[in-house]
Coordinates of C-alpha atoms and ligand atoms in Angstrom, one line a residue:
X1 CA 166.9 91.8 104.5
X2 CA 167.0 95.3 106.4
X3 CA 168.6 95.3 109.7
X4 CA 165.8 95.2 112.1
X5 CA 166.7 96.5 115.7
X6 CA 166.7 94.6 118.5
X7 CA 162.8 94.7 119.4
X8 CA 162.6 91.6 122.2
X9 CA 165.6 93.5 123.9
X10 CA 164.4 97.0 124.2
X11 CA 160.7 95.6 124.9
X12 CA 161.9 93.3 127.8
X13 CA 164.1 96.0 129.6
X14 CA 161.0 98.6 129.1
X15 CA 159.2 96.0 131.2
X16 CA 161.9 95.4 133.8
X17 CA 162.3 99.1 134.0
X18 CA 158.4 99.6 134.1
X19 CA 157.8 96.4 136.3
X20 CA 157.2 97.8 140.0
X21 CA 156.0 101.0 138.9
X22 CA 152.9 99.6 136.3
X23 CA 153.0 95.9 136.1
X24 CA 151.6 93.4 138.0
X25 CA 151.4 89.7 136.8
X26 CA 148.2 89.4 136.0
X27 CA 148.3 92.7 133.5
X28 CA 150.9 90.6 131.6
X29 CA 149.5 87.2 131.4
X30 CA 147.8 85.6 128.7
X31 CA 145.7 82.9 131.0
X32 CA 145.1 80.4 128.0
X33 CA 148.8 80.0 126.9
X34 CA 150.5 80.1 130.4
X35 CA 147.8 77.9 132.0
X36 CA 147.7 74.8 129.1
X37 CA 151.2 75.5 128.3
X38 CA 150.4 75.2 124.7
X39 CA 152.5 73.4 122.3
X40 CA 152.9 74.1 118.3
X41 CA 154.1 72.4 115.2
X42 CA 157.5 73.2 114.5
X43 CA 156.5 75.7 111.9
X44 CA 154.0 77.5 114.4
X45 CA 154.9 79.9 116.7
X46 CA 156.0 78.8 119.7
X47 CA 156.8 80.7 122.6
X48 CA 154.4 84.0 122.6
X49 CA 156.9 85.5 125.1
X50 CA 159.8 85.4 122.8
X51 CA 160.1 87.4 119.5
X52 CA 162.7 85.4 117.0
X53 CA 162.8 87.8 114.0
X54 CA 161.0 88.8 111.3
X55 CA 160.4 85.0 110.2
X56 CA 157.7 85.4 113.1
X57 CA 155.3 86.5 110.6
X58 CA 155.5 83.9 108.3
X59 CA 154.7 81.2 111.2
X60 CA 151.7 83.2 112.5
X61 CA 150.5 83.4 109.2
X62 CA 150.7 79.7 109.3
X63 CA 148.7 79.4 112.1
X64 CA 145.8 80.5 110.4
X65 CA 145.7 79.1 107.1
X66 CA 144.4 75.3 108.6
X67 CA 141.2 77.1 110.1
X68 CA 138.5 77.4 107.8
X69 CA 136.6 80.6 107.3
X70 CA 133.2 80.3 105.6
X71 CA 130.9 83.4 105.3
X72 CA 128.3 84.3 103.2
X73 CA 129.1 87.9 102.1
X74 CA 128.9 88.9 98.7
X75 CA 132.0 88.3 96.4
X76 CA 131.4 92.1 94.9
X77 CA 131.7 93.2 98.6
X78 CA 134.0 90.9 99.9
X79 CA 136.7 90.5 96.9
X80 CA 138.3 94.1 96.8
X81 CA 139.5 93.8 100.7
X82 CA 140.8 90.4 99.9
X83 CA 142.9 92.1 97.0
X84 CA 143.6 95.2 99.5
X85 CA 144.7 92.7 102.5
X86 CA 146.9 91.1 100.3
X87 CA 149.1 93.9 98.5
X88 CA 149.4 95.4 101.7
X89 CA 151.5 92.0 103.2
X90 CA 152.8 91.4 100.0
X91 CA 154.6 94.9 100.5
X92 CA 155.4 93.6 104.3
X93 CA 156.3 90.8 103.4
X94 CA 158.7 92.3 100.5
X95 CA 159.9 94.9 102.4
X96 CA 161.1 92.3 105.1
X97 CA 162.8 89.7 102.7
X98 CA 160.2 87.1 103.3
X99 CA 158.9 84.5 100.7
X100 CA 155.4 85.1 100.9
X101 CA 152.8 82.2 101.4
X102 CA 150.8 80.7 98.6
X103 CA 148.4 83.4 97.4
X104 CA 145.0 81.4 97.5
X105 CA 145.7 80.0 100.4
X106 CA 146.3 83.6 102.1
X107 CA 143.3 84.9 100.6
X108 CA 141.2 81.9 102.1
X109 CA 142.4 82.4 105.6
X110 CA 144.1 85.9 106.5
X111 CA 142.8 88.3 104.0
X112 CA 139.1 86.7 104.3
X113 CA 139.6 86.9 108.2
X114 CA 140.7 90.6 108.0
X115 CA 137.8 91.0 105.7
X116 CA 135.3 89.6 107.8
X117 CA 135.9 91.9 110.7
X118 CA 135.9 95.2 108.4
X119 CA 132.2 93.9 107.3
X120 CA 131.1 92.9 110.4
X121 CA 132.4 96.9 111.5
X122 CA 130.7 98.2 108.6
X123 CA 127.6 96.6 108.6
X124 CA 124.9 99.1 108.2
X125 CA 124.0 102.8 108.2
X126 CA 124.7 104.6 111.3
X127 CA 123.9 108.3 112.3
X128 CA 127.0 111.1 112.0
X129 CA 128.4 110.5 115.6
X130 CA 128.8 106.9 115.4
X131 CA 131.0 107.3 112.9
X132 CA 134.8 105.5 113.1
X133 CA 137.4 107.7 113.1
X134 CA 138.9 106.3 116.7
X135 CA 140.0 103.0 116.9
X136 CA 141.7 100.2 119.7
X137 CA 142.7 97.1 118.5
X138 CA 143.3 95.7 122.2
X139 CA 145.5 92.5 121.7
X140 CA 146.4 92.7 118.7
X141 CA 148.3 89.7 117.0
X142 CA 150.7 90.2 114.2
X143 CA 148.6 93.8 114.2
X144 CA 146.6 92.4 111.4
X145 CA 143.1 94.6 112.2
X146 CA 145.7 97.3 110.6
X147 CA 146.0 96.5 107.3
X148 CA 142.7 97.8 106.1
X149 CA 142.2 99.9 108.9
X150 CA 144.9 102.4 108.3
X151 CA 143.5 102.1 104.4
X152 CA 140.0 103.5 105.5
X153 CA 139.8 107.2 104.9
X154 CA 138.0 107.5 108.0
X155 CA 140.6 106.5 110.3
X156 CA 142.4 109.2 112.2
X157 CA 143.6 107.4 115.2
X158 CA 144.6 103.5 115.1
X159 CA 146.0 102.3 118.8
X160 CA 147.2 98.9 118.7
X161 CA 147.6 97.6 122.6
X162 CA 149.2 94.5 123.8
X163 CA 151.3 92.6 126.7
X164 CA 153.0 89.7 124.8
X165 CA 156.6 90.2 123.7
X166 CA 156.1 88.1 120.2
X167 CA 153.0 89.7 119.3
X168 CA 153.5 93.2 120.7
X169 CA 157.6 93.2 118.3
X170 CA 155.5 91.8 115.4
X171 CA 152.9 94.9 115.7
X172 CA 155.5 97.3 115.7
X173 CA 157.0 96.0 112.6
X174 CA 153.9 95.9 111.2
X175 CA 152.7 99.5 112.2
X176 CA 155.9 100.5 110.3
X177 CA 154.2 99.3 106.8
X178 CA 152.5 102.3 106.1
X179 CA 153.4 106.1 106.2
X180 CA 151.4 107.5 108.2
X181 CA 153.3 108.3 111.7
X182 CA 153.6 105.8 114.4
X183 CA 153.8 107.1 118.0
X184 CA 155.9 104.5 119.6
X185 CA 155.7 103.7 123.4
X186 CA 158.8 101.6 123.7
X187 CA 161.0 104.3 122.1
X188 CA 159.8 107.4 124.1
X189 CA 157.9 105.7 127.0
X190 CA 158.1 109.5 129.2
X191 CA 156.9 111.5 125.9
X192 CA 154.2 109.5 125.3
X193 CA 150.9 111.1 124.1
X194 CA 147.9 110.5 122.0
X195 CA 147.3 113.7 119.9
X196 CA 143.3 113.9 119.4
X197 CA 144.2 116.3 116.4
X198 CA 147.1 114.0 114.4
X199 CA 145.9 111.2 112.3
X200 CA 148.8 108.9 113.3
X201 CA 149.2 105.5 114.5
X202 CA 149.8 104.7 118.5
X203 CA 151.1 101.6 120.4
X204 CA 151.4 101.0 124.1
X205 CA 151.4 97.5 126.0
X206 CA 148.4 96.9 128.2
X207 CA 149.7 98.0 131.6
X208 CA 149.6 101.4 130.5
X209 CA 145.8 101.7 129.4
X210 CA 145.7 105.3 131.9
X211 CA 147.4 106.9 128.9
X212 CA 144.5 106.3 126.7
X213 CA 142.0 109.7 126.9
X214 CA 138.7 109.3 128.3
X215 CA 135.2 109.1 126.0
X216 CA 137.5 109.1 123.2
X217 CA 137.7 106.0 121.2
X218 CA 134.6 105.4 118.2
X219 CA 135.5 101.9 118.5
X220 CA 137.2 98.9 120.3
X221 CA 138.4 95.4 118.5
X222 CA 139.1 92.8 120.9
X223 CA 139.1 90.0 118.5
X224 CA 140.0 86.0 119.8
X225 CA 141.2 87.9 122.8
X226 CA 138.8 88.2 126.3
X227 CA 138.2 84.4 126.0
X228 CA 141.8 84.0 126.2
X229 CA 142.7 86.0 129.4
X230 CA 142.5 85.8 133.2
X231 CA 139.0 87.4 134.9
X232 CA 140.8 89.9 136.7
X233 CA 142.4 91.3 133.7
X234 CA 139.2 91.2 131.3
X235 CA 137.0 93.1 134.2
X236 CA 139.7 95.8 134.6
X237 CA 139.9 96.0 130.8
X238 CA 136.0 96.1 130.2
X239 CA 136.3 99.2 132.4
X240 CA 138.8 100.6 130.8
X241 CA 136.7 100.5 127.9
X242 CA 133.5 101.9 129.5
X243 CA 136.1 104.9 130.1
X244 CA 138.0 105.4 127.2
X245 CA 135.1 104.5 125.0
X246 CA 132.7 107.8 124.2
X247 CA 129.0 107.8 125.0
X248 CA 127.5 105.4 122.5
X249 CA 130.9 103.8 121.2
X250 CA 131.4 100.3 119.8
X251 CA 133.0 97.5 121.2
X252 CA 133.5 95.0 119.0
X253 CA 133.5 91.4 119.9
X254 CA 134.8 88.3 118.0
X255 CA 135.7 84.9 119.2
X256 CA 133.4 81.8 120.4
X257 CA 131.7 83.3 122.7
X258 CA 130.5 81.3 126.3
X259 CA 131.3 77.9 124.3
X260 CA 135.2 78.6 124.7
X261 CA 136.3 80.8 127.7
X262 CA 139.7 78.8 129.1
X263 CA 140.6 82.2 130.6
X264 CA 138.0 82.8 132.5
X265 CA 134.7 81.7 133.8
X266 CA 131.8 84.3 134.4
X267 CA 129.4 85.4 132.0
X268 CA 130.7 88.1 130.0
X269 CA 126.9 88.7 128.3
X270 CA 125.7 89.3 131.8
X271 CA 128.5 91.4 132.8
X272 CA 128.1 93.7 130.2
X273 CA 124.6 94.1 130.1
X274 CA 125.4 95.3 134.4
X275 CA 128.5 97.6 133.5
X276 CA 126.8 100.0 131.4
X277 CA 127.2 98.4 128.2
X278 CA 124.0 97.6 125.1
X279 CA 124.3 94.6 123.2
X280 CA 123.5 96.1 119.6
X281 CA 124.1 93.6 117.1
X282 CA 124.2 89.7 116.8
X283 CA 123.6 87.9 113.8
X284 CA 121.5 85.0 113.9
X285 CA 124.0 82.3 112.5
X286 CA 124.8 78.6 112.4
X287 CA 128.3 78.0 113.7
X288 CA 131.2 76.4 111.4
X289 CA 128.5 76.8 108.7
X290 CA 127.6 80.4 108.0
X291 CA 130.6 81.2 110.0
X292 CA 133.5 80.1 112.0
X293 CA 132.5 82.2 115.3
X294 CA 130.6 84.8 116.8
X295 CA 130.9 88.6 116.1
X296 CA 129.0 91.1 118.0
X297 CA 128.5 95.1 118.8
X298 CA 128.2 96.3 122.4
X299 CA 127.8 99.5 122.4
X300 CA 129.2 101.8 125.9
X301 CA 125.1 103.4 126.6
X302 CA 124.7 107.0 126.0
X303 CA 122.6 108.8 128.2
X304 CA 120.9 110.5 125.0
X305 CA 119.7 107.2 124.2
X306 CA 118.9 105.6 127.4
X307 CA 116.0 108.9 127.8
X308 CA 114.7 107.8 124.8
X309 CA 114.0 104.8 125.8
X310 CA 112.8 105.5 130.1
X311 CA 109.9 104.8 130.6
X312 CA 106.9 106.7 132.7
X313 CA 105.5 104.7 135.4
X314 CA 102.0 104.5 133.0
X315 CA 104.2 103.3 130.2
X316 CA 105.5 100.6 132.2
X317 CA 102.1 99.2 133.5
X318 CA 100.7 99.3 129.9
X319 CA 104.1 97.3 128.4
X320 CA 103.7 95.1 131.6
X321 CA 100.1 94.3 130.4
X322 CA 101.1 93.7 127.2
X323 CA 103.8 91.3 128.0
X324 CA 101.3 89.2 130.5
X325 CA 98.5 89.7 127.8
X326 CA 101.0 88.3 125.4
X327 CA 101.8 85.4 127.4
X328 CA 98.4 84.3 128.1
X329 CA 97.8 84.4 124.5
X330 CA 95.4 87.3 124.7
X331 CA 93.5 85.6 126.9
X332 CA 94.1 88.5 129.1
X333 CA 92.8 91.2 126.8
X334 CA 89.7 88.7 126.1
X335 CA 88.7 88.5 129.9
X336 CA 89.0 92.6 130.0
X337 CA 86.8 93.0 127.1
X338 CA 84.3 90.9 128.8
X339 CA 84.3 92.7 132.0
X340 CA 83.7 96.0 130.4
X341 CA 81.4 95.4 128.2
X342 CA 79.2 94.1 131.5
X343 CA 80.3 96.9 133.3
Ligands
SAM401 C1 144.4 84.6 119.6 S1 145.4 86.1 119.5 C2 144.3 87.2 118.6 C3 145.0 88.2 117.9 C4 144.2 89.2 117.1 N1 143.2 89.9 117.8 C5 143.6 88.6 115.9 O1 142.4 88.5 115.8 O2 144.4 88.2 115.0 C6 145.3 86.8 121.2 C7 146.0 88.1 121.4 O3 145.8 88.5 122.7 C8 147.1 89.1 123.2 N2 147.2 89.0 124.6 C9 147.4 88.0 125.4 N3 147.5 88.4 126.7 C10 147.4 89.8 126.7 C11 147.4 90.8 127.7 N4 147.7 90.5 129.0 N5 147.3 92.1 127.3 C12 147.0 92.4 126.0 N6 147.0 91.5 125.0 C13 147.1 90.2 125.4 C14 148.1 88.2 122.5 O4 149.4 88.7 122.5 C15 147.5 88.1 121.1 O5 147.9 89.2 120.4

């Protein structure tokens, strides 16, 4: 196995170093895990805020392969990034000495997950400028949204952006898989800088999100992650987002929406709709059948789009008739027809 460097160490000492300047304790808190104090099977991970080594993959890999991921997508659509998801770890997993897990039972859980999000992303036709070529994957795992990701031709710029020793050591291994550069935080924390010109990879933990450019980023996955944190943190990071995002920008959402929310308790849907964000897309789905959870796109509103849609003051009293009329059943419009025709 290649000597790995001593990740947890140099991570740990970045924080201490960083910790009165950047850091305060609810930046660096994941809610769920500190407030339950959650507990795995031996062959699980176990304690988020240590990294143990490269065998960390293989038990976060296990954590996924007991939760079923139905979908409906088409096989001819769905099968190549199940094939792509897996040679890519298969070369991870090679490259770090690891067995690597049964290959069925990988492409059930891991690759169909990683597949699922790059459908959901790609869903449908979208004009020139909402094209992704900018992307966040804010809390990030293992770093698994990078695996097809970085094989898109489209993607210039993958940040990966996280707080959690474990997962934040894993990512940087896993950044490493590919050879496109990776722009490192922890190694040259004063030098940092995200060139808008050089396709490369970036990482940076959370507490430093005012390095990330403004109306920049094409797209933002946060996926199993807002549910999971305190309130304080998710508001500052939703405003983040409104900044960093560009006018019209995605932000992609995926997790179990207001049924599961251990981290926090106001209505995010609300929130959103009053901090400047459009919901754009929610399928219409049975949950556990058609799939396992919810996936939407918010999109950050673009003034170019919100004139589209003003309205005059005319406008308005003719859609408010409309609705009422609508409402009534057309009784409404009846009763008006009536009158005139006396008149
Ligand atoms: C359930 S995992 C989901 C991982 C990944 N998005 C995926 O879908 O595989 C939750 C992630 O949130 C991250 N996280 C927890 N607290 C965080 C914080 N304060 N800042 C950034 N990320 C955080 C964890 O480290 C972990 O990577």
């Amino acid at each position: 196995m290649p000597q790995q460097p001593n990740l947890q160490e140099a991570f740990v000492r970045l924080m201490t170093e960083e910790r009165d300047a950047y850091i305060k304790p609810w930046l660096v808190s994941w809610a769920y895990q500190d407030k339950k104090q959650v507990r795995y099977q031996e062959e699980l991970p176990q304690d988020f805020y240590q990294y143990e080594g490269v065998e960390d993959f293989a038990k976060w890999f296990n954590w996924q392969f007991d939760t079923p991921k139905p979908d409906f997508f088409d096989p001819a659509r769905i099968q190549p990034l199940l094939q792509q998801s897996l040679e890519f770890d298969q070369a991870l997993f090679q490259r770090l000495g690891l067995p690597f897990p049964e290959v069925e039972t990988y492409k059930h859980s891991i690759a169909r997950n990683n597949a699922q999000d790059f459908c959901f992303t790609h869903m449908y036709e979208l004009p020139e400028r909402c094209q992704v070529k900018k992307v966040l994957d804010f809390g990030a795992g293992y770093g698994r949204q990078f695996n097809l990701w970085s094989q898109h031709p489209d993607t210039d710029i993958f940040v990966g952006m996280d707080a959690i020793p474990k997962s934040y050591c894993l990512q940087q291994l896993y950044y490493e898989q590919t050879n496109r550069p990776v722009v490192e935080y922890v190694d040259d924390p004063k030098g940092f800088q995200i060139h808008p010109t050089q396709k490369a990879t970036y990482h940076l933990p959370t507490w430093r999100s005012d390095l990330l450019p403004d109306n920049f980023f094409d797209m933002i996955l946060c996926v199993h992650v807002l549910p999971e944190l305190n309130g304080k943190l998710v508001k500052h990071m939703l405003e983040v987002f409104h900044r960093i995002l560009k006018p019209g920008g995605a932000l992609y959402l995926r997790d179990n929406e207001e049924k599961w929310k251990p981290g926090f308790k106001f209505n995010l849907r609300n929130y959103l709709e009053k901090h400047g964000f459009s919901l754009e897309f929610r399928p219409y789905l049975i949950k556990g059948e058609d799939l396992a959870d919810f996936s939407r796109i918010w999109r950050k509103n673009d003034p170019q789009v919100a004139v589209g849609r003003l309205q005059t003051k005319e406008e308005k009293l003719r859609q408010l008739a409309f609705e009422l009329d609508a409402a009534s059943q057309g009784r409404l419009r009846r009763l008006y027809k009536k009158i005139v025709r006396k008149v």
